[in-house]
PDB file of C-alpha atoms in Angstrom:
ATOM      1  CA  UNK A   1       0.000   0.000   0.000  1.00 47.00           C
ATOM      2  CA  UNK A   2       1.560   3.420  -1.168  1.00 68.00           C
ATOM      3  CA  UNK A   3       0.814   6.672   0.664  1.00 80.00           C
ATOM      4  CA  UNK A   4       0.285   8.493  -2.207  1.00 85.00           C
ATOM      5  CA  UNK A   5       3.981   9.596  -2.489  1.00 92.00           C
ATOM      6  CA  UNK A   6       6.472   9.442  -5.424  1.00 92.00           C
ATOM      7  CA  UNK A   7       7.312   6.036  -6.043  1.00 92.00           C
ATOM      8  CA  UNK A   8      10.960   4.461  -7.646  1.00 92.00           C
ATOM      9  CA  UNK A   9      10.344   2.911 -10.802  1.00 89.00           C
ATOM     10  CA  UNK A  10      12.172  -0.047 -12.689  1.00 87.00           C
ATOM     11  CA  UNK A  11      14.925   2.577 -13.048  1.00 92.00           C
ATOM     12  CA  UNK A  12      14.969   4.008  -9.955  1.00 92.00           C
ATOM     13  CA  UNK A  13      13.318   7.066 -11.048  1.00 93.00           C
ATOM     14  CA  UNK A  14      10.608   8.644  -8.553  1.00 93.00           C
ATOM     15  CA  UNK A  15       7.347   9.026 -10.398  1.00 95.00           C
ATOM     16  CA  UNK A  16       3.761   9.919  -9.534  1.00 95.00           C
ATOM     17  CA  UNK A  17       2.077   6.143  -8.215  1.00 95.00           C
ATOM     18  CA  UNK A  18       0.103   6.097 -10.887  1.00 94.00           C
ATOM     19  CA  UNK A  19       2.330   6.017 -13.891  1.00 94.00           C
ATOM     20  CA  UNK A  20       3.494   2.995 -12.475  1.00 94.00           C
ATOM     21  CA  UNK A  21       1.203   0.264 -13.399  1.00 91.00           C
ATOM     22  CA  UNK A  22       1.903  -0.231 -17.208  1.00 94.00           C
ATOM     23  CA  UNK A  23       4.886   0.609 -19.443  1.00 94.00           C
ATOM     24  CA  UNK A  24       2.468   2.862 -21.447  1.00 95.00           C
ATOM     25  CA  UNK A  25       1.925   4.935 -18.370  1.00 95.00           C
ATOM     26  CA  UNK A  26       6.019   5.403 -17.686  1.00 95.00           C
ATOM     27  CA  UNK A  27       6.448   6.793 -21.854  1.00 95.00           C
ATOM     28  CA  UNK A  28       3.180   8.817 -21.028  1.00 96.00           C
ATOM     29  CA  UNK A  29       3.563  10.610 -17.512  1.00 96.00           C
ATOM     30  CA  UNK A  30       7.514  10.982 -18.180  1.00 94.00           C
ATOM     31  CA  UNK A  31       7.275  12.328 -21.870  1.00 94.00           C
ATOM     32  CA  UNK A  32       3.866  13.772 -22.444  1.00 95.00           C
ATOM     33  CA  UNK A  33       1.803  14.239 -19.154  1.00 96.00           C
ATOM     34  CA  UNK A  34       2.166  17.613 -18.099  1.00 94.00           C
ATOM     35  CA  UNK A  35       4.544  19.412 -20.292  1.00 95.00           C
ATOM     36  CA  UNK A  36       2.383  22.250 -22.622  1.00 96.00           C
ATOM     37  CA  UNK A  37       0.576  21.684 -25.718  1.00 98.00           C
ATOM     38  CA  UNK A  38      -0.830  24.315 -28.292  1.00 98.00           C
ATOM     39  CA  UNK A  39      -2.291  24.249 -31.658  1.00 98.00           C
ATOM     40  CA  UNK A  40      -6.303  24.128 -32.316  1.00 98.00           C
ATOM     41  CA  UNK A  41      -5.690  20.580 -33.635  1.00 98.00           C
ATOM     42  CA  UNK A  42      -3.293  19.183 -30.684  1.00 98.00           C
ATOM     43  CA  UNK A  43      -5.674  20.486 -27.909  1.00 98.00           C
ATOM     44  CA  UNK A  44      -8.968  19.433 -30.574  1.00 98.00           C
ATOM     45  CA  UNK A  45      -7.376  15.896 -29.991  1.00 98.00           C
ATOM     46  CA  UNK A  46      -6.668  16.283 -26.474  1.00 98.00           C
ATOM     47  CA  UNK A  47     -10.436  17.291 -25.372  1.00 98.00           C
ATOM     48  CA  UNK A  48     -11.732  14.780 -27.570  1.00 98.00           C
ATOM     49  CA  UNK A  49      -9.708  12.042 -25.844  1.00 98.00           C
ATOM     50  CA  UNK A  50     -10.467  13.035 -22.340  1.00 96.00           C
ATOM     51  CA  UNK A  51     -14.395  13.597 -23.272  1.00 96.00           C
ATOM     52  CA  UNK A  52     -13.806   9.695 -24.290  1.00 97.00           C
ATOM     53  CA  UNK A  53     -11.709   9.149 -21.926  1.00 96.00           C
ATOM     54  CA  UNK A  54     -15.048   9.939 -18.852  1.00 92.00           C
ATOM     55  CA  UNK A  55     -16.060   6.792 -17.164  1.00 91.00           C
ATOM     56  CA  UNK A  56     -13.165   4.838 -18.183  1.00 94.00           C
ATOM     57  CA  UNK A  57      -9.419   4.586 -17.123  1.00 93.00           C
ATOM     58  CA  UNK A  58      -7.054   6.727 -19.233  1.00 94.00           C
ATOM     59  CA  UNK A  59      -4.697   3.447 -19.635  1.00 95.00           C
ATOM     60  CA  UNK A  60      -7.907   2.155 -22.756  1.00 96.00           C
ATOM     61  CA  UNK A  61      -7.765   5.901 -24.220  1.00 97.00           C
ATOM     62  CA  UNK A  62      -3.697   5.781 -23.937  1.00 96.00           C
ATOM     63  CA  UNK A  63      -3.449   1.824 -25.730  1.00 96.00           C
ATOM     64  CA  UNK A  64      -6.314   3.050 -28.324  1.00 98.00           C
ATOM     65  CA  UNK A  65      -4.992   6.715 -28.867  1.00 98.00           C
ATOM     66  CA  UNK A  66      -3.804   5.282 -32.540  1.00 98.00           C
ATOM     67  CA  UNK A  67      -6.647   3.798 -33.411  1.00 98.00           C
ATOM     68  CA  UNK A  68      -8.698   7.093 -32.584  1.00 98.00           C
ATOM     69  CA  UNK A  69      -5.961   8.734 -34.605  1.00 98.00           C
ATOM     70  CA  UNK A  70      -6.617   6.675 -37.424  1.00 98.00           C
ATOM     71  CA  UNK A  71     -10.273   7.253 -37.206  1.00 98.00           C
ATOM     72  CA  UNK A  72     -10.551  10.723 -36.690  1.00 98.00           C
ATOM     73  CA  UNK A  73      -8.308  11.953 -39.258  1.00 98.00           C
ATOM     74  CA  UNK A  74      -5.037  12.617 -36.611  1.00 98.00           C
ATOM     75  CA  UNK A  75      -8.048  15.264 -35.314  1.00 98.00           C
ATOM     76  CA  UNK A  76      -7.338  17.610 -37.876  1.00 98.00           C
ATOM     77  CA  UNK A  77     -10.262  19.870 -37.193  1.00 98.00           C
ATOM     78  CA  UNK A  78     -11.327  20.517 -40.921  1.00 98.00           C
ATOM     79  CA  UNK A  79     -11.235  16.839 -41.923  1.00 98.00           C
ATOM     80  CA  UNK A  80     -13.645  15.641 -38.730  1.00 98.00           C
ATOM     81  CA  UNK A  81     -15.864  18.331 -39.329  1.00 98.00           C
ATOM     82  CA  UNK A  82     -16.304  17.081 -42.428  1.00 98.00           C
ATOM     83  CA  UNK A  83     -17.572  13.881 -41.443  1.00 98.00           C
ATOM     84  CA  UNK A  84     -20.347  12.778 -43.067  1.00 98.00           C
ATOM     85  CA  UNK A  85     -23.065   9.812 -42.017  1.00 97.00           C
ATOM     86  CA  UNK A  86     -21.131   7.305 -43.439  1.00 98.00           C
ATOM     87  CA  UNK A  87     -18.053   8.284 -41.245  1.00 98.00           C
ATOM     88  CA  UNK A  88     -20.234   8.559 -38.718  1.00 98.00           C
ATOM     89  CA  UNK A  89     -21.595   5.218 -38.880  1.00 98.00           C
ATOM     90  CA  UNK A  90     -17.953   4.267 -39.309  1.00 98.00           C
ATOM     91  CA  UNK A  91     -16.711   5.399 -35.998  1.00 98.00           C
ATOM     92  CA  UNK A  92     -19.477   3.562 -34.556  1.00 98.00           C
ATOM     93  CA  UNK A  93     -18.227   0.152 -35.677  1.00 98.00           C
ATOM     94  CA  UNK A  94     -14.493   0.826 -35.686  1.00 98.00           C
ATOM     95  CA  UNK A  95     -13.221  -1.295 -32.927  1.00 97.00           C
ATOM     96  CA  UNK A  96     -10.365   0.452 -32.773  1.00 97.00           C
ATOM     97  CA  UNK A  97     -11.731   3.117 -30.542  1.00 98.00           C
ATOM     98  CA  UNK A  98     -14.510   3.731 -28.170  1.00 97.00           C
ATOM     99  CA  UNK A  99     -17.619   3.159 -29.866  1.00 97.00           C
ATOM    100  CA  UNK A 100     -20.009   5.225 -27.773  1.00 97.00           C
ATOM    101  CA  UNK A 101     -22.535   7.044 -29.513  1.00 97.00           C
ATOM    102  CA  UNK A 102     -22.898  10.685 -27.634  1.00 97.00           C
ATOM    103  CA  UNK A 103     -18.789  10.634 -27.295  1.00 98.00           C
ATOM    104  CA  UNK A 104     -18.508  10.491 -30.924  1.00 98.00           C
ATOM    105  CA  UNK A 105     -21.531  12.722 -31.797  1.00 98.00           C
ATOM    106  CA  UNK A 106     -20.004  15.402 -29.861  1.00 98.00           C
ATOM    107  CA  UNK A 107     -16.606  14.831 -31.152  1.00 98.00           C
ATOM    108  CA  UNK A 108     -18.170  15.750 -34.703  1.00 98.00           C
ATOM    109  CA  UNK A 109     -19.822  18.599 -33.585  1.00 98.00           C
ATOM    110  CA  UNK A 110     -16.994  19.944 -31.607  1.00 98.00           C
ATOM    111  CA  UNK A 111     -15.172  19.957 -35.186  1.00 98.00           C
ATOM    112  CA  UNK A 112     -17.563  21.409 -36.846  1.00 98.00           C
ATOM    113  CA  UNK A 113     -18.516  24.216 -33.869  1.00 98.00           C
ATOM    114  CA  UNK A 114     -14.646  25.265 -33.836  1.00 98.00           C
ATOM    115  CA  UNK A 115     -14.768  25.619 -37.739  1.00 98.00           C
ATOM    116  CA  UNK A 116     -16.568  28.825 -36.889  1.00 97.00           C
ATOM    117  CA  UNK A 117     -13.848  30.044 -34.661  1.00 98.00           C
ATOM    118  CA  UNK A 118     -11.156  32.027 -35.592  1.00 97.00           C
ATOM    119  CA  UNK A 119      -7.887  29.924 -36.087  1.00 97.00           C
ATOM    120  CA  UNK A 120      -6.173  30.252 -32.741  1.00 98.00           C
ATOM    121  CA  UNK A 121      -8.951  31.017 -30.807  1.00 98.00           C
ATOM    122  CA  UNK A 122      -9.107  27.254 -29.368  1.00 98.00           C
ATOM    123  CA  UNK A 123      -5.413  27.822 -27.754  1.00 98.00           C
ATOM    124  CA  UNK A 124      -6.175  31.261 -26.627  1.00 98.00           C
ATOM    125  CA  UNK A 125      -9.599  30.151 -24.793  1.00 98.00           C
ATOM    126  CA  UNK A 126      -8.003  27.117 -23.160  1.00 98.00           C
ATOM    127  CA  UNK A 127      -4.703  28.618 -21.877  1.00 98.00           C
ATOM    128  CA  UNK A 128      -6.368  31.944 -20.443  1.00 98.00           C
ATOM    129  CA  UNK A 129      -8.033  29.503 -18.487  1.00 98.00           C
ATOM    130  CA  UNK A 130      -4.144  28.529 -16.378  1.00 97.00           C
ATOM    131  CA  UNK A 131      -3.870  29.557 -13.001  1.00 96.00           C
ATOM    132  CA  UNK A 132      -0.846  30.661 -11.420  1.00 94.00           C
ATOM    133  CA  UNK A 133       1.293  28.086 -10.431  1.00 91.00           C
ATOM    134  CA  UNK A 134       0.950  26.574  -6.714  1.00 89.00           C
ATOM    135  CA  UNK A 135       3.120  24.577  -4.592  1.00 92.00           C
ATOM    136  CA  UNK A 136       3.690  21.275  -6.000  1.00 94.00           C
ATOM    137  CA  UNK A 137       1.244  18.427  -4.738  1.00 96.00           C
ATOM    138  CA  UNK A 138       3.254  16.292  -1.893  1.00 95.00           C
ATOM    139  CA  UNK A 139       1.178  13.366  -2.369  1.00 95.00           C
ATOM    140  CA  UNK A 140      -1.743  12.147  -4.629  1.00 94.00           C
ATOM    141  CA  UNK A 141      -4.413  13.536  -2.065  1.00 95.00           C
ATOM    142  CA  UNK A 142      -3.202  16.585  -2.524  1.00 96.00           C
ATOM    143  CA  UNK A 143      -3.948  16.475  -6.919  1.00 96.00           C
ATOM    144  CA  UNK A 144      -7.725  17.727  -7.135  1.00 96.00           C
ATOM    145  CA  UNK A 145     -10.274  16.291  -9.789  1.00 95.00           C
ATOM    146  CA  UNK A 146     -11.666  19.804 -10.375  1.00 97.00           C
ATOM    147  CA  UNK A 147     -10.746  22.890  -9.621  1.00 97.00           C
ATOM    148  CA  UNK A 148     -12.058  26.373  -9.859  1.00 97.00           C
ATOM    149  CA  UNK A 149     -10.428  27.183 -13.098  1.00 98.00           C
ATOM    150  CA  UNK A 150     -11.637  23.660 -14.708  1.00 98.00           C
ATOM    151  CA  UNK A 151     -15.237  24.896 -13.696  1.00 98.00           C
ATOM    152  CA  UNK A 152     -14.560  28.336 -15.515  1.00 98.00           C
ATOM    153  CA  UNK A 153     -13.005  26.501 -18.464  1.00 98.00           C
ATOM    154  CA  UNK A 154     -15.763  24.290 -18.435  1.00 98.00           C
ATOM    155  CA  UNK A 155     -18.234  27.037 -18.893  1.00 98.00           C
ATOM    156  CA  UNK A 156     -16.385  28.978 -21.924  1.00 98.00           C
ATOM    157  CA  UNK A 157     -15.967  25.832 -23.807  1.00 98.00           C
ATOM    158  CA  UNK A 158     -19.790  25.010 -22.933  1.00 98.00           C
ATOM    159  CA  UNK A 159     -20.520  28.918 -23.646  1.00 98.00           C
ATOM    160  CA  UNK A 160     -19.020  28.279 -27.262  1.00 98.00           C
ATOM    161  CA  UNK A 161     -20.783  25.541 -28.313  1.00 98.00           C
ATOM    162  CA  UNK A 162     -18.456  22.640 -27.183  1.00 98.00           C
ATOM    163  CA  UNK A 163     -19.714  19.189 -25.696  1.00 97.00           C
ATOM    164  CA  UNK A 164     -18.870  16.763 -23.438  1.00 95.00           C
ATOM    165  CA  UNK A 165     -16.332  18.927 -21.377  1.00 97.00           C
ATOM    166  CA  UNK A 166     -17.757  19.000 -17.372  1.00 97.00           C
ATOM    167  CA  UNK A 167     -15.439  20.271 -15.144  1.00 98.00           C
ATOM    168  CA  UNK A 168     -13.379  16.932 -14.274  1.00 97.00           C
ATOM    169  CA  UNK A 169     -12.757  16.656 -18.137  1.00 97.00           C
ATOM    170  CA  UNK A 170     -11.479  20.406 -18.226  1.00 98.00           C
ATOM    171  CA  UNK A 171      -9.226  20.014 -15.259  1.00 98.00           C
ATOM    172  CA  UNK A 172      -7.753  16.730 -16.941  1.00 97.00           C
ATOM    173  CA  UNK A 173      -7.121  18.646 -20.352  1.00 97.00           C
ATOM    174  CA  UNK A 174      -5.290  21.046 -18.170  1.00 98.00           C
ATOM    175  CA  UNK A 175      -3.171  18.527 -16.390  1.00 97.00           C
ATOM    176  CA  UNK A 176      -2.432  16.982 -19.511  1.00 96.00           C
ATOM    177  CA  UNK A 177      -1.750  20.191 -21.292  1.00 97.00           C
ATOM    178  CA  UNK A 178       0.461  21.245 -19.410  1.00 96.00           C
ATOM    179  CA  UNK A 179      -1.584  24.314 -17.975  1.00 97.00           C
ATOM    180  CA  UNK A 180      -1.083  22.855 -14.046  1.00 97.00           C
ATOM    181  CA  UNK A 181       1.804  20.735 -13.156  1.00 95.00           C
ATOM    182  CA  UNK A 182       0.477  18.044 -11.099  1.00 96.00           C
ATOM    183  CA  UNK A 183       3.751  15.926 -11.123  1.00 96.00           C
ATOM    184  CA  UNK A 184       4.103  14.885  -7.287  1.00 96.00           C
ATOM    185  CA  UNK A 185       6.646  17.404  -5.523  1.00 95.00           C
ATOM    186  CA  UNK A 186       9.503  14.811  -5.555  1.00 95.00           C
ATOM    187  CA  UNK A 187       8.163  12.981  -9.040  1.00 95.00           C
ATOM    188  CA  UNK A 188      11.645  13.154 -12.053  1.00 94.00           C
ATOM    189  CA  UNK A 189       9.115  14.309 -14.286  1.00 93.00           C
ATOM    190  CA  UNK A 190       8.328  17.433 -12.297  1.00 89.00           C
ATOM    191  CA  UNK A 191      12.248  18.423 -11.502  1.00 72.00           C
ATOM    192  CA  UNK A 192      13.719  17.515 -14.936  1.00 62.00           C
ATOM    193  CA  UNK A 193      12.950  20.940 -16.784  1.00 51.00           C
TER     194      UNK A 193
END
């Protein structure tokens, strides 16, 4: 039983307990989780895996994130909101990704509601939404599911049009966009610049 501190990995690394458990999570927390992402499409593909990701562990997102790449045109957000019934139908029998019905629906018409958007406006609205940095988290009790900037992101992207982005998905863009650091106070990942 852990007490929610770092943990040493296979290479003796300290790492958040949670990246721990498959060798997908080590590549993901150590290379990707955390550090900043911008670009309409990147963060397009990022709230469209976390809206997917909601009910289910990130590990089936993380293994499938290929197959969802495939499928959704590497979220380029022209191409998916181009998606016609056939794609749609598609999607809902690729089993290469999640096949849930509202998930995808409001995948499409998250492409096609940004098509209206000024190019740019996507990275701006999501990373005015950052809060100033805080003390690092000392365990994982101390990493909240939502915050009060998630709940204010939350509303702008709902406020635009956007679906299937609650709070909890917001504040788990952000940690995976790099807008918080949540990286455990002693975690490699959070010292290694």
């Amino acid at each position: 039983m852990t007490d929610g501190t770092a943990l040493a990995g296979p290479d003796g690394a300290l790492r958040c307990p949670w990246a721990l458990s498959t060798p997908d999570y080590v590549t993901y927390h150590d290379g990707e989780w955390g550090r900043p992402v911008h670009g309409d499409d990147a963060l397009f593909e990022r709230l469209s895996l976390e809206a997917f990701q909601s009910g289910l562990s990130w590990i089936t997102i993380l293994r499938r994130r290929p197959g969802f790449r495939t499928a959704f045109a590497e979220f380029k957000i022209a191409k998916v909101a181009a998606f016609t019934d056939e794609d749609r139908d598609r999607l809902l029998a690729d089993e290469g990704i999640i096949r849930n019905r509202a998930k995808i629906d409001a995948t499409l018409a998250n492409a096609r509601t940004l098509t209206d958007w000024t190019p740019g406006d996507l990275d701006d609205l999501i990373w005015s939404h950052a809060p100033e940095p805080g003390p690092a988290p000392k365990t994982i009790a101390d990493v909240p599911a939502v915050t009060p900037e998630s709940t204010a992101l939350s509303k702008a992207l709902k406020k635009r049009g956007l679906k299937f982005v609650g709070p909890t998905t917001a504040y788990a863009l952000m940690q995976a966009c790099g807008l918080v650091n949540d990286h455990l106070e002693t975690c490699a990942a959070r010292i290694r610049p």
